[in-house]
Amino acid sequence: VQLQASGGGLVHPGGSLKLSCQASGATVSIADMGWYRQAPGKERELVATVTTGGTTRYADSVEDRFTISRHNARATLDLQMDRLRPEDTAVYFCKAKGRYDYRGQVFWGQGTQVTVSS
């Protein structure tokens, strides 16, 4: 399984960005997916996750501002980010957990930079 993230960039506070993650390879073996982020000098943290059935979970800091979604047939994962704040600045990574023959494995995308600044 390979993950390719895209959509990062520079945006003003209050603006919006949409991140996308395209999975390839044994995509039928993907279970839960999620977005994580890592700011300079900080540990990587969970932003949002979504199960194969569509159940979502968000970090408190992004609740009501970010929306995670996935399209299983297209093997894509999106993160719509609205009302962005400077503290959202980080490298964002998509993550997928494996199932079936890939159970127990975790896959990461390469990361995409999001910078929120005036």
PDB file of C-alpha atoms in Angstrom:
ATOM      1  CA  VAL A   1       0.000   0.000   0.000  1.00  0.00           C
ATOM      2  CA  GLN A   2       1.307   3.435  -0.956  1.00  0.00           C
ATOM      3  CA  LEU A   3      -0.164   6.772   0.105  1.00  0.00           C
ATOM      4  CA  GLN A   4       0.337  10.049  -1.747  1.00  0.00           C
ATOM      5  CA  ALA A   5      -0.779  13.235  -0.006  1.00  0.00           C
ATOM      6  CA  SER A   6      -1.370  16.537  -1.751  1.00  0.00           C
ATOM      7  CA  GLY A   7      -3.115  19.867  -1.342  1.00  0.00           C
ATOM      8  CA  GLY A   8      -0.974  21.700   1.184  1.00  0.00           C
ATOM      9  CA  GLY A   9       0.061  25.301   0.820  1.00  0.00           C
ATOM     10  CA  LEU A  10       0.043  28.784   2.300  1.00  0.00           C
ATOM     11  CA  VAL A  11      -3.245  30.267   3.442  1.00  0.00           C
ATOM     12  CA  HIS A  12      -4.314  33.292   5.483  1.00  0.00           C
ATOM     13  CA  PRO A  13      -5.940  32.829   8.886  1.00  0.00           C
ATOM     14  CA  GLY A  14      -9.617  32.120   8.439  1.00  0.00           C
ATOM     15  CA  GLY A  15      -9.041  30.556   5.041  1.00  0.00           C
ATOM     16  CA  SER A  16      -9.599  27.037   3.766  1.00  0.00           C
ATOM     17  CA  LEU A  17      -7.584  24.226   2.259  1.00  0.00           C
ATOM     18  CA  LYS A  18      -8.421  20.708   1.154  1.00  0.00           C
ATOM     19  CA  LEU A  19      -5.925  17.911   1.528  1.00  0.00           C
ATOM     20  CA  SER A  20      -6.200  14.702  -0.439  1.00  0.00           C
ATOM     21  CA  CYS A  21      -4.550  11.332  -0.038  1.00  0.00           C
ATOM     22  CA  GLN A  22      -4.539   8.808  -2.848  1.00  0.00           C
ATOM     23  CA  ALA A  23      -3.925   5.190  -1.931  1.00  0.00           C
ATOM     24  CA  SER A  24      -2.540   2.682  -4.401  1.00  0.00           C
ATOM     25  CA  GLY A  25      -1.498  -0.939  -4.347  1.00  0.00           C
ATOM     26  CA  ALA A  26      -3.485  -3.363  -2.209  1.00  0.00           C
ATOM     27  CA  THR A  27      -6.155  -0.804  -1.350  1.00  0.00           C
ATOM     28  CA  VAL A  28      -8.714  -3.482  -0.492  1.00  0.00           C
ATOM     29  CA  SER A  29      -6.460  -4.203   2.486  1.00  0.00           C
ATOM     30  CA  ILE A  30      -6.945  -0.726   3.977  1.00  0.00           C
ATOM     31  CA  ALA A  31      -9.000  -0.451   7.147  1.00  0.00           C
ATOM     32  CA  ASP A  32      -9.162   2.783   9.165  1.00  0.00           C
ATOM     33  CA  MET A  33      -7.563   5.910   7.705  1.00  0.00           C
ATOM     34  CA  GLY A  34      -6.636   9.220   9.207  1.00  0.00           C
ATOM     35  CA  TRP A  35      -4.802  12.493   9.077  1.00  0.00           C
ATOM     36  CA  TYR A  36      -2.045  13.421  11.491  1.00  0.00           C
ATOM     37  CA  ARG A  37       0.117  16.492  11.735  1.00  0.00           C
ATOM     38  CA  GLN A  38       3.469  17.482  13.118  1.00  0.00           C
ATOM     39  CA  ALA A  39       4.447  21.042  13.902  1.00  0.00           C
ATOM     40  CA  PRO A  40       8.106  22.077  14.299  1.00  0.00           C
ATOM     41  CA  GLY A  41       9.459  20.905  17.626  1.00  0.00           C
ATOM     42  CA  LYS A  42       6.321  18.964  18.473  1.00  0.00           C
ATOM     43  CA  GLU A  43       5.248  15.351  18.323  1.00  0.00           C
ATOM     44  CA  ARG A  44       3.001  14.023  15.606  1.00  0.00           C
ATOM     45  CA  GLU A  45      -0.638  14.265  16.662  1.00  0.00           C
ATOM     46  CA  LEU A  46      -3.952  12.912  15.494  1.00  0.00           C
ATOM     47  CA  VAL A  47      -6.142  15.288  13.533  1.00  0.00           C
ATOM     48  CA  ALA A  48      -9.009  13.078  12.394  1.00  0.00           C
ATOM     49  CA  THR A  49      -9.769   9.458  11.580  1.00  0.00           C
ATOM     50  CA  VAL A  50     -12.453   7.621   9.644  1.00  0.00           C
ATOM     51  CA  THR A  51     -13.333   3.937   9.628  1.00  0.00           C
ATOM     52  CA  THR A  52     -14.257   1.890   6.587  1.00  0.00           C
ATOM     53  CA  GLY A  53     -17.860   2.355   7.614  1.00  0.00           C
ATOM     54  CA  GLY A  54     -17.557   6.131   7.775  1.00  0.00           C
ATOM     55  CA  THR A  55     -17.370   6.707  11.525  1.00  0.00           C
ATOM     56  CA  THR A  56     -15.275   9.796  12.183  1.00  0.00           C
ATOM     57  CA  ARG A  57     -13.285  11.108  15.111  1.00  0.00           C
ATOM     58  CA  TYR A  58     -11.645  14.510  15.497  1.00  0.00           C
ATOM     59  CA  ALA A  59      -9.129  16.140  17.751  1.00  0.00           C
ATOM     60  CA  ASP A  60     -10.801  18.734  19.976  1.00  0.00           C
ATOM     61  CA  SER A  61      -8.723  21.483  18.395  1.00  0.00           C
ATOM     62  CA  VAL A  62     -10.185  20.893  14.917  1.00  0.00           C
ATOM     63  CA  GLU A  63     -13.726  19.792  15.778  1.00  0.00           C
ATOM     64  CA  ASP A  64     -16.299  21.818  13.810  1.00  0.00           C
ATOM     65  CA  ARG A  65     -13.595  23.261  11.529  1.00  0.00           C
ATOM     66  CA  PHE A  66     -12.210  20.217   9.731  1.00  0.00           C
ATOM     67  CA  THR A  67     -14.095  17.464   7.894  1.00  0.00           C
ATOM     68  CA  ILE A  68     -12.578  14.105   7.034  1.00  0.00           C
ATOM     69  CA  SER A  69     -14.060  11.927   4.308  1.00  0.00           C
ATOM     70  CA  ARG A  70     -13.094   8.868   2.323  1.00  0.00           C
ATOM     71  CA  HIS A  71     -14.191   7.278  -0.920  1.00  0.00           C
ATOM     72  CA  ASN A  72     -13.524   3.578  -0.640  1.00  0.00           C
ATOM     73  CA  ALA A  73     -14.027   2.768  -4.323  1.00  0.00           C
ATOM     74  CA  ARG A  74     -11.551   5.464  -5.391  1.00  0.00           C
ATOM     75  CA  ALA A  75      -9.244   4.744  -2.451  1.00  0.00           C
ATOM     76  CA  THR A  76      -9.052   8.401  -1.520  1.00  0.00           C
ATOM     77  CA  LEU A  77      -9.035  10.254   1.776  1.00  0.00           C
ATOM     78  CA  ASP A  78      -9.770  13.959   2.054  1.00  0.00           C
ATOM     79  CA  LEU A  79      -9.505  16.579   4.773  1.00  0.00           C
ATOM     80  CA  GLN A  80     -11.459  19.789   4.296  1.00  0.00           C
ATOM     81  CA  MET A  81      -9.967  22.426   6.572  1.00  0.00           C
ATOM     82  CA  ASP A  82     -11.956  25.602   7.207  1.00  0.00           C
ATOM     83  CA  ARG A  83     -11.396  28.604   9.470  1.00  0.00           C
ATOM     84  CA  LEU A  84      -7.709  27.799   9.606  1.00  0.00           C
ATOM     85  CA  ARG A  85      -5.596  29.222  12.411  1.00  0.00           C
ATOM     86  CA  PRO A  86      -1.855  29.857  12.657  1.00  0.00           C
ATOM     87  CA  GLU A  87      -1.615  26.985  15.132  1.00  0.00           C
ATOM     88  CA  ASP A  88      -2.791  24.620  12.385  1.00  0.00           C
ATOM     89  CA  THR A  89       0.561  25.134  10.673  1.00  0.00           C
ATOM     90  CA  ALA A  90       2.244  21.750  10.372  1.00  0.00           C
ATOM     91  CA  VAL A  91       3.190  18.958   8.033  1.00  0.00           C
ATOM     92  CA  TYR A  92       0.103  16.827   7.505  1.00  0.00           C
ATOM     93  CA  PHE A  93       0.381  13.090   6.968  1.00  0.00           C
ATOM     94  CA  CYS A  94      -2.207  10.554   5.886  1.00  0.00           C
ATOM     95  CA  LYS A  95      -2.164   7.165   7.537  1.00  0.00           C
ATOM     96  CA  ALA A  96      -3.806   3.857   6.806  1.00  0.00           C
ATOM     97  CA  LYS A  97      -4.120   0.727   8.888  1.00  0.00           C
ATOM     98  CA  GLY A  98      -3.967  -2.613   7.160  1.00  0.00           C
ATOM     99  CA  ARG A  99      -6.387  -5.506   7.368  1.00  0.00           C
ATOM    100  CA  TYR A 100      -6.605  -9.066   6.019  1.00  0.00           C
ATOM    101  CA  ASP A 101      -3.095 -10.039   4.899  1.00  0.00           C
ATOM    102  CA  TYR A 102      -1.869  -6.615   6.020  1.00  0.00           C
ATOM    103  CA  ARG A 103      -3.392  -6.712   9.502  1.00  0.00           C
ATOM    104  CA  GLY A 104      -1.133  -5.026  12.022  1.00  0.00           C
ATOM    105  CA  GLN A 105       0.680  -2.944   9.434  1.00  0.00           C
ATOM    106  CA  VAL A 106       0.561   0.838   9.278  1.00  0.00           C
ATOM    107  CA  PHE A 107       1.205   2.919   6.168  1.00  0.00           C
ATOM    108  CA  TRP A 108       2.119   6.615   6.006  1.00  0.00           C
ATOM    109  CA  GLY A 109       2.063   9.142   3.217  1.00  0.00           C
ATOM    110  CA  GLN A 110       4.981  11.487   2.650  1.00  0.00           C
ATOM    111  CA  GLY A 111       3.417  14.558   4.260  1.00  0.00           C
ATOM    112  CA  THR A 112       2.250  17.867   2.879  1.00  0.00           C
ATOM    113  CA  GLN A 113       3.052  21.267   4.383  1.00  0.00           C
ATOM    114  CA  VAL A 114       0.242  23.528   5.550  1.00  0.00           C
ATOM    115  CA  THR A 115       1.195  27.050   6.562  1.00  0.00           C
ATOM    116  CA  VAL A 116      -1.349  29.456   8.005  1.00  0.00           C
ATOM    117  CA  SER A 117       0.030  32.966   8.124  1.00  0.00           C
ATOM    118  CA  SER A 118      -0.905  36.517   7.320  1.00  0.00           C
TER     119      SER A 118
END
